[in-house]
Each structure stands twice: as structure tokens, then as C-alpha cells.
Amino acid sequence: MELANAKTRLPVSPRIKGKLWRRNIEGYLFVGPWLLGFLLWQLGPIIASAWLSLNQWDMLTPMKFVGAGNYVEMVHDPLFWKSLTVTVSYIVMAVPLQLVLALLLAVLVNTKLRAMYFFRSVFFLPSLTAGVAVAVLWRWMLNPEYGLVNYLLSLVGVPGPLWLQSEAWALPALVLMSLWGVGTTMLIYLA
């Protein structure tokens, strides 16, 4: 059967082969920077972290291979299970809240009013703010003594909690802060 296909195949001119070769090279040149960045900044650190996790090393003494010993020790540490519980709780609270809020905002700004481009920008711009600036802003807003959130709560007679200092309120405060970047998800829903 291959012989029959080889006989019926039309010859490709050298000019067309050159164009195909050039298009392939152009494609590889466009993908090259991303591929190099992926190998250096993502895949490389993942492999290095996996190797380091199988060793005992304090950077002062030589590395000692311990295999899965670090993982066995981690599973027996009660702080690991506490951190896993907090992480799952955060995901269960934050992800559905972000998705629902983004969908509601996308539906809200998907109308044919004159100012909708302005509101789309207003909802999206906080996602572009640098992480350090956002952290400083939220630290100020949730400050128990002079923060904006506790001040607004005091205007309606509600005593503000110790947002980031209290074990009971730290997780809800982090969920509230995660809503800051909901504009990106809103934009994806709009698309």
C-alpha cells in the first residue's frame, strides 16, 4: 500500500519546499523564547525542587540523599495536616466566590450602555496592580486600629475584628483580599 501512495504522490517543487521550511523556522523562532523561558524558569526549578526534596541539605554541609524520608517526616508532622486543612478551606471558600462574582460582573458589564467600557476598565484595573502594592493596601484597609474597613463598620455600630491578627478572621480576610483580582476572570467570561 505504501508503494501505491509513493507512486501517486506529486513531486514538490524546491521553491515550495523552501517556503515550507521558512514557515517552520519562523514558527520555531516565535515559540523559541517561550520554550526557553519555560525550560529555564519553570521546568528547571520544578526538577531542581524535586531533587532537593529527596535530599537532606542545610547549605552548609554536603547534600545527603534520603529518598522519601522527607515525605515520611512531613506526613507525620501535625502542622502539615493543619496547613492542608487551611488550604482546602481557602479553596472551598475563595474559588466559588471568585467565579460567581466574576460571572455577575461580566453579566453586569455586558450591556450596551455608553459607560460600560469605563466600568469594564474599573473592574479590570485592580488585577494589574503589583502584588506588593495590593498587600500594603489591604494591610492598611484591614488594620484594626485605623483601617478603612473597621472605620466603616464603626459607623454602623459594629466593632471591627482583628482581621489579620486573629486566627478566626485571618482566613476570611485572605478570601476577601483574593476578590481583588476578580477582573481577569470577568474579562475571560466576557470573551
Tab-separated table of C-alpha atoms in Angstrom, residues 6-151:
chain	number	residue	atom	x	y	z
A	6	ALA	CA	4.531	6.769	-3.097
A	7	LYS	CA	3.783	6.410	-6.808
A	8	THR	CA	0.695	8.646	-6.678
A	9	ARG	CA	2.403	11.364	-4.641
A	10	LEU	CA	3.017	14.502	-6.669
A	11	PRO	CA	6.537	15.913	-6.656
A	12	VAL	CA	7.001	19.083	-4.601
A	13	SER	CA	8.985	21.831	-6.239
A	14	PRO	CA	12.121	23.112	-4.475
A	15	ARG	CA	10.529	26.577	-4.245
A	16	ILE	CA	7.543	25.222	-2.272
A	17	LYS	CA	9.878	23.149	-0.062
A	18	GLY	CA	11.837	26.338	0.686
A	19	LYS	CA	8.669	28.219	1.661
A	20	LEU	CA	7.541	25.368	3.928
A	21	TRP	CA	10.989	25.219	5.523
A	22	ARG	CA	10.953	29.004	6.081
A	23	ARG	CA	7.477	28.879	7.678
A	24	ASN	CA	8.603	26.107	10.013
A	25	ILE	CA	11.683	28.115	11.017
A	26	GLU	CA	9.507	31.202	11.624
A	27	GLY	CA	7.208	29.156	13.835
A	28	TYR	CA	10.123	27.806	15.861
A	29	LEU	CA	11.521	31.327	16.224
A	30	PHE	CA	8.195	32.567	17.594
A	31	VAL	CA	7.884	29.639	20.016
A	32	GLY	CA	11.585	29.697	20.948
A	33	PRO	CA	11.549	32.470	23.586
A	34	TRP	CA	8.589	30.923	25.386
A	35	LEU	CA	10.162	27.465	25.224
A	36	LEU	CA	13.481	28.777	26.550
A	37	GLY	CA	11.692	30.633	29.358
A	38	PHE	CA	9.674	27.537	30.210
A	39	LEU	CA	12.772	25.342	30.363
A	40	LEU	CA	14.802	27.836	32.422
A	41	TRP	CA	12.189	29.355	34.717
A	42	GLN	CA	9.571	26.616	35.144
A	43	LEU	CA	10.714	23.109	34.245
A	44	GLY	CA	14.250	23.623	35.586
A	45	PRO	CA	13.128	24.778	39.051
A	46	ILE	CA	10.496	22.012	39.210
A	47	ILE	CA	13.141	19.347	38.570
A	48	ALA	CA	15.589	21.018	40.991
A	49	SER	CA	12.914	21.183	43.705
A	50	ALA	CA	12.024	17.531	43.181
A	51	TRP	CA	15.698	16.561	43.518
A	52	LEU	CA	16.191	18.740	46.608
A	53	SER	CA	13.105	17.237	48.243
A	54	LEU	CA	14.791	13.823	48.104
A	55	ASN	CA	17.891	15.092	49.930
A	56	GLN	CA	18.804	16.407	53.352
A	57	TRP	CA	20.724	19.643	52.927
A	58	ASP	CA	21.222	22.723	55.069
A	59	MET	CA	23.510	24.526	52.528
A	60	LEU	CA	26.440	24.321	54.985
A	61	THR	CA	27.043	20.585	54.830
A	62	PRO	CA	27.171	18.334	51.792
A	63	MET	CA	23.886	17.062	50.394
A	64	LYS	CA	22.801	13.650	51.701
A	65	PHE	CA	20.294	11.552	49.738
A	66	VAL	CA	17.412	10.420	51.994
A	67	GLY	CA	14.887	9.332	49.363
A	68	ALA	CA	11.299	9.588	50.547
A	69	GLY	CA	12.384	10.225	54.155
A	70	ASN	CA	11.462	13.909	53.967
A	71	TYR	CA	7.972	12.990	52.772
A	72	VAL	CA	7.510	10.419	55.553
A	73	GLU	CA	8.563	13.036	58.094
A	74	MET	CA	6.187	15.576	56.517
A	75	VAL	CA	3.180	13.247	56.759
A	76	HIS	CA	3.836	12.701	60.474
A	77	ASP	CA	4.056	16.450	61.171
A	78	PRO	CA	0.752	17.810	62.570
A	79	LEU	CA	1.465	21.256	61.053
A	80	PHE	CA	1.359	19.692	57.576
A	81	TRP	CA	-2.192	18.463	58.132
A	82	LYS	CA	-3.199	21.830	59.617
A	83	SER	CA	-1.791	23.667	56.592
A	84	LEU	CA	-3.534	21.234	54.253
A	85	THR	CA	-6.843	21.836	56.057
A	86	VAL	CA	-6.430	25.615	55.853
A	87	THR	CA	-5.524	25.404	52.151
A	88	VAL	CA	-8.569	23.276	51.321
A	89	SER	CA	-10.801	25.623	53.362
A	90	TYR	CA	-9.421	28.612	51.463
A	91	ILE	CA	-10.046	26.916	48.110
A	92	VAL	CA	-13.592	25.908	49.066
A	93	MET	CA	-14.402	29.494	50.084
A	94	ALA	CA	-12.402	31.602	47.608
A	95	VAL	CA	-12.730	29.813	44.271
A	96	PRO	CA	-16.553	29.604	44.080
A	97	LEU	CA	-16.843	33.158	45.397
A	98	GLN	CA	-14.404	34.464	42.772
A	99	LEU	CA	-16.107	32.591	39.945
A	100	VAL	CA	-19.622	33.717	40.921
A	101	LEU	CA	-18.548	37.338	41.442
A	102	ALA	CA	-16.680	37.372	38.110
A	103	LEU	CA	-19.699	35.937	36.318
A	104	LEU	CA	-22.025	38.502	37.908
A	105	LEU	CA	-19.683	41.341	36.962
A	106	ALA	CA	-19.367	40.007	33.402
A	107	VAL	CA	-23.143	39.873	33.023
A	108	LEU	CA	-23.420	43.343	34.539
A	109	VAL	CA	-20.916	44.966	32.164
A	110	ASN	CA	-22.128	43.076	29.085
A	111	THR	CA	-24.775	45.644	28.246
A	112	LYS	CA	-24.961	48.291	25.541
A	113	LEU	CA	-24.685	51.381	27.718
A	114	ARG	CA	-22.301	54.234	26.964
A	115	ALA	CA	-20.274	53.940	30.168
A	116	MET	CA	-19.771	50.157	30.060
A	117	TYR	CA	-16.219	50.449	28.677
A	118	PHE	CA	-15.386	52.635	31.665
A	119	PHE	CA	-16.850	50.119	34.137
A	120	ARG	CA	-15.068	47.216	32.419
A	121	SER	CA	-11.811	49.097	32.887
A	122	VAL	CA	-12.604	49.939	36.502
A	123	PHE	CA	-13.296	46.282	37.333
A	124	PHE	CA	-10.223	45.038	35.444
A	125	LEU	CA	-7.583	47.592	36.531
A	126	PRO	CA	-7.110	46.232	40.083
A	127	SER	CA	-5.877	42.962	38.544
A	128	LEU	CA	-2.950	44.854	37.032
A	129	THR	CA	-1.751	46.287	40.342
A	130	ALA	CA	1.546	44.907	41.654
A	131	GLY	CA	1.270	42.290	44.405
A	132	VAL	CA	3.317	44.272	46.936
A	133	ALA	CA	1.138	47.359	46.459
A	134	VAL	CA	-2.008	45.259	46.894
A	135	ALA	CA	-0.613	43.709	50.093
A	136	VAL	CA	0.227	47.130	51.532
A	137	LEU	CA	-3.201	48.470	50.556
A	138	TRP	CA	-5.071	45.574	52.189
A	139	ARG	CA	-2.867	45.737	55.274
A	140	TRP	CA	-3.877	49.368	55.666
A	141	MET	CA	-7.573	48.723	54.933
A	142	LEU	CA	-7.784	45.815	57.423
A	143	ASN	CA	-5.753	47.449	60.170
A	144	PRO	CA	-7.724	47.027	63.433
A	145	GLU	CA	-6.855	50.499	64.773
A	146	TYR	CA	-7.103	52.873	61.803
A	147	GLY	CA	-8.163	50.694	58.871
A	148	LEU	CA	-10.857	51.751	56.450
A	149	VAL	CA	-12.965	48.578	56.834
A	150	ASN	CA	-13.155	48.793	60.634
A	151	TYR	CA	-13.877	52.529	60.381
